[in-house]
Amino acid sequence: MEGSKVDSGKDLPLGLDAATEEEYTLQSKLLQEFTSISNIDKAWTFNSGSGINSQAMFLVSQPNLLANKRRKFILSTEISKESTASVNFRWAPFPVEMTGVSIIVPSPSGEKLLVVRNPENESPCQIEIWSSSQLEKEYHVPQSVHGSIYTDGWFEGISWNSDETLIAYAAEEPSPTKPTFNDLGYKKGGSPDKDFGSWKGQGDWEEDWGETYAGKRQPVLFVININSGEVQAVKGIGRSLSVGQVVWAPSIRGSDQYLVFVGWSSDTRKLGIKYCYNRPCALYAVRAPFYGAEGNTEDLKDGSTEDVPVVKLTPSISSAFFPRFSPDGKFLVFLSARSAVDSGAHSATNSLHRTEWATDGKLPSSLKIVDVINDACEPLIVVLHGGPHAVSVTSFSKSLAFLSSIGFNLLIVNYRGSLGFGEEALQSLPGKVGTQDVNDVLTAINHVKTPTIFLLGAKDLRVPISTGLQYARALKEKGVDVKTIVFPDDVHEIERPRSDFESFLNIGVWFKKYCK
């Protein structure tokens, strides 16, 4: 009998007893139900030809724990208004999975769909143009032209022109040429990659934009003609500008076509940009390739942008991003994080601004900018946002819904310095981080539980893993119950599907253990 108990114990993971393992089993099934809920990542609407109904397209994603990636789907619907003013949605029967797709962007009319498949190695970048029934065009852009197309929140910028023949986007610049050496020393003119009598040197070190951008090359603007497949880099932009969020300026027949984009200057150094709205940026304009004076998109004029400098449109404001033109092309609207830039707070109250856009085809040297202006219950989990200049919003959260479903009350604290409570409250936090915010949290609860679980990303450049490990070690030395889990491939935000699943499963089991 004793031997059978020993054999049973050997099958358990290290540090688990049978009761804890059963708790993991029960909670993992429940967490899986919440994890499998799909997210709507993006949505587009289109006017139909009849003018009565509209079409909508949704990009939906769902975690795939086994592959440790996210599945992406397209879901379409027809939107109609009845005589009673009610709105009806006629959904497609099933979503369509987009395997291996990095990003999709429909054309303004909704009649064409851009599909981008970024390579995972040095293979070409694949660009596809789809119609409603078939693949119309497929182009493979080699690494000698550009690398992966940017699809993240800051540098992402994919924009169709008005007649849907050109697409502007930001992509990694081509790999720089590296010096070649052989047994005689430096080799002039380089050599092929497969020359076994030589080797490639390291070349100059390039600074990046920090977390999640490590290893990525400089973002550069490109335009592709979808009829010919020709790709041209937008000329005239210096390497001191990292570019993104490009949009086409309104087209005026007989005039040059311009691109408006966001630029982040890096004359001295590049600071981390992830989660950081306090990095200065501005709107710029530059003449687009493929356009001559007559607006002929088929005739490429080499060097057509060489004589036109990049124009900084917003020199009077320290931050300008997410540019959008009004439907009639008369106004340019954008967001600004000038409060964060001017104060140094990572994120502050954003402001909305508007400016008139010339309709005569002439590019202005600058724009006149107008401003648009609890009783704690047991068991209780206190949820705090990071930042410190961020905010917990009243939106659905799968992870918090999971914690609530296993019996916990949630106290979600937005301490002074959080976004959305006025500039005075936000600016009260700098210089008091670690005291004012902590005191606000302690005011919201009447006691603090000491057992602590640490979830650490090994590739975190914002709060290095060594900090968390030292903290855990110090608590252990004081007799505090501590559990530490390290995710080797995660950064500050532990968001990889497997890591996110394992994190909240352990959080649930940990709190169940100490909050009985």
Short mmCIF file of N, CA and C in Angstrom, two decimals, residues 106-162:
data_model
loop_
_atom_site.label_atom_id
_atom_site.label_comp_id
_atom_site.label_asym_id
_atom_site.label_seq_id
_atom_site.Cartn_x
_atom_site.Cartn_y
_atom_site.Cartn_z
N PRO A 106 -8.40 46.16 -46.23
CA PRO A 106 -9.27 46.30 -47.40
C PRO A 106 -9.13 47.67 -48.04
N SER A 107 -9.44 47.76 -49.32
CA SER A 107 -9.40 49.05 -50.02
C SER A 107 -10.59 49.90 -49.58
N PRO A 108 -10.57 51.21 -49.85
CA PRO A 108 -11.66 52.08 -49.41
C PRO A 108 -13.04 51.63 -49.90
N SER A 109 -13.12 51.09 -51.10
CA SER A 109 -14.41 50.65 -51.63
C SER A 109 -14.83 49.29 -51.09
N GLY A 110 -13.88 48.56 -50.52
CA GLY A 110 -14.17 47.21 -50.06
C GLY A 110 -14.13 46.16 -51.15
N GLU A 111 -13.73 46.57 -52.38
CA GLU A 111 -13.71 45.63 -53.50
C GLU A 111 -12.39 44.88 -53.61
N LYS A 112 -11.34 45.36 -52.91
CA LYS A 112 -10.04 44.70 -52.95
C LYS A 112 -9.54 44.51 -51.52
N LEU A 113 -8.70 43.50 -51.35
CA LEU A 113 -8.16 43.20 -50.03
C LEU A 113 -6.66 42.97 -50.14
N LEU A 114 -5.89 43.75 -49.37
CA LEU A 114 -4.45 43.54 -49.29
C LEU A 114 -4.17 42.51 -48.18
N VAL A 115 -3.38 41.51 -48.52
CA VAL A 115 -2.95 40.50 -47.55
C VAL A 115 -1.43 40.49 -47.54
N VAL A 116 -0.83 40.66 -46.36
CA VAL A 116 0.62 40.67 -46.20
C VAL A 116 1.05 39.45 -45.41
N ARG A 117 2.05 38.75 -45.93
CA ARG A 117 2.64 37.62 -45.23
C ARG A 117 4.13 37.91 -45.04
N ASN A 118 4.48 38.34 -43.83
CA ASN A 118 5.88 38.65 -43.54
C ASN A 118 6.68 37.37 -43.37
N PRO A 119 7.93 37.36 -43.85
CA PRO A 119 8.76 36.16 -43.71
C PRO A 119 9.28 36.00 -42.30
N GLU A 120 9.58 34.76 -41.90
CA GLU A 120 10.20 34.49 -40.61
C GLU A 120 11.71 34.34 -40.74
N ASN A 121 12.22 34.47 -41.96
CA ASN A 121 13.67 34.39 -42.18
C ASN A 121 14.03 35.43 -43.24
N GLU A 122 14.99 35.12 -44.08
CA GLU A 122 15.42 36.06 -45.12
C GLU A 122 14.66 35.87 -46.43
N SER A 123 13.50 35.21 -46.38
CA SER A 123 12.69 35.03 -47.57
C SER A 123 12.03 36.34 -47.98
N PRO A 124 11.51 36.42 -49.20
CA PRO A 124 10.83 37.65 -49.63
C PRO A 124 9.55 37.89 -48.84
N CYS A 125 9.14 39.14 -48.81
CA CYS A 125 7.86 39.52 -48.21
C CYS A 125 6.77 39.30 -49.27
N GLN A 126 5.71 38.61 -48.88
CA GLN A 126 4.66 38.25 -49.83
C GLN A 126 3.48 39.23 -49.71
N ILE A 127 3.12 39.85 -50.84
CA ILE A 127 2.01 40.80 -50.91
C ILE A 127 0.98 40.25 -51.88
N GLU A 128 -0.28 40.12 -51.41
CA GLU A 128 -1.35 39.57 -52.23
C GLU A 128 -2.49 40.59 -52.35
N ILE A 129 -3.10 40.63 -53.52
CA ILE A 129 -4.27 41.47 -53.76
C ILE A 129 -5.42 40.54 -54.15
N TRP A 130 -6.49 40.57 -53.35
CA TRP A 130 -7.64 39.70 -53.56
C TRP A 130 -8.84 40.51 -54.01
N SER A 131 -9.65 39.91 -54.87
CA SER A 131 -10.97 40.45 -55.17
C SER A 131 -12.00 39.65 -54.38
N SER A 132 -13.27 39.84 -54.65
CA SER A 132 -14.30 39.15 -53.89
C SER A 132 -14.33 37.65 -54.13
N SER A 133 -13.71 37.21 -55.24
CA SER A 133 -13.83 35.79 -55.59
C SER A 133 -12.51 35.08 -55.82
N GLN A 134 -11.38 35.83 -55.93
CA GLN A 134 -10.14 35.16 -56.27
C GLN A 134 -8.93 36.03 -55.96
N LEU A 135 -7.76 35.38 -56.00
CA LEU A 135 -6.49 36.07 -55.87
C LEU A 135 -6.17 36.74 -57.19
N GLU A 136 -6.04 38.08 -57.19
CA GLU A 136 -5.80 38.83 -58.41
C GLU A 136 -4.31 38.99 -58.71
N LYS A 137 -3.53 39.34 -57.69
CA LYS A 137 -2.10 39.60 -57.86
C LYS A 137 -1.34 39.01 -56.69
N GLU A 138 -0.13 38.58 -56.95
CA GLU A 138 0.75 38.09 -55.88
C GLU A 138 2.19 38.52 -56.22
N TYR A 139 2.80 39.23 -55.29
CA TYR A 139 4.15 39.75 -55.50
C TYR A 139 5.04 39.31 -54.34
N HIS A 140 6.28 38.98 -54.67
CA HIS A 140 7.27 38.60 -53.68
C HIS A 140 8.38 39.67 -53.69
N VAL A 141 8.41 40.46 -52.64
CA VAL A 141 9.37 41.56 -52.56
C VAL A 141 10.63 41.06 -51.86
N PRO A 142 11.77 41.03 -52.55
CA PRO A 142 12.99 40.47 -51.95
C PRO A 142 13.55 41.34 -50.83
N GLN A 143 14.38 40.73 -50.01
CA GLN A 143 15.00 41.45 -48.89
C GLN A 143 15.91 42.57 -49.38
N SER A 144 16.36 42.51 -50.62
CA SER A 144 17.19 43.58 -51.16
C SER A 144 16.40 44.86 -51.38
N VAL A 145 15.06 44.75 -51.43
CA VAL A 145 14.19 45.93 -51.57
C VAL A 145 13.76 46.41 -50.19
N HIS A 146 13.17 45.53 -49.40
CA HIS A 146 12.85 45.85 -48.01
C HIS A 146 12.58 44.56 -47.24
N GLY A 147 12.58 44.69 -45.92
CA GLY A 147 12.31 43.55 -45.05
C GLY A 147 10.83 43.45 -44.74
N SER A 148 10.51 42.99 -43.53
CA SER A 148 9.12 42.80 -43.14
C SER A 148 8.38 44.13 -43.08
N ILE A 149 7.10 44.09 -43.42
CA ILE A 149 6.24 45.27 -43.31
C ILE A 149 5.84 45.42 -41.84
N TYR A 150 5.93 46.65 -41.33
CA TYR A 150 5.58 46.90 -39.94
C TYR A 150 4.08 46.74 -39.72
N THR A 151 3.72 45.99 -38.68
CA THR A 151 2.31 45.74 -38.37
C THR A 151 1.98 46.08 -36.92
N ASP A 152 2.89 46.77 -36.21
CA ASP A 152 2.65 47.10 -34.81
C ASP A 152 1.89 48.41 -34.70
N GLY A 153 1.58 48.81 -33.47
CA GLY A 153 0.74 49.98 -33.27
C GLY A 153 1.38 51.31 -33.62
N TRP A 154 2.71 51.49 -33.45
CA TRP A 154 3.34 52.78 -33.69
C TRP A 154 3.73 52.98 -35.15
N PHE A 155 4.51 52.05 -35.69
CA PHE A 155 5.05 52.26 -37.04
C PHE A 155 4.15 51.69 -38.13
N GLU A 156 3.14 50.94 -37.74
CA GLU A 156 2.21 50.41 -38.74
C GLU A 156 1.55 51.55 -39.50
N GLY A 157 1.47 51.41 -40.80
CA GLY A 157 0.79 52.42 -41.60
C GLY A 157 0.64 51.91 -43.01
N ILE A 158 -0.51 51.38 -43.34
CA ILE A 158 -0.77 50.85 -44.68
C ILE A 158 -1.97 51.60 -45.23
N SER A 159 -1.80 52.25 -46.37
CA SER A 159 -2.84 53.14 -46.88
C SER A 159 -3.00 52.98 -48.39
N TRP A 160 -4.24 52.76 -48.83
CA TRP A 160 -4.58 52.73 -50.25
C TRP A 160 -4.79 54.16 -50.75
N ASN A 161 -4.41 54.42 -52.02
CA ASN A 161 -4.73 55.72 -52.59
C ASN A 161 -6.17 55.71 -53.09
N SER A 162 -6.66 56.86 -53.53
CA SER A 162 -8.10 57.01 -53.82
C SER A 162 -8.57 56.13 -54.98
#
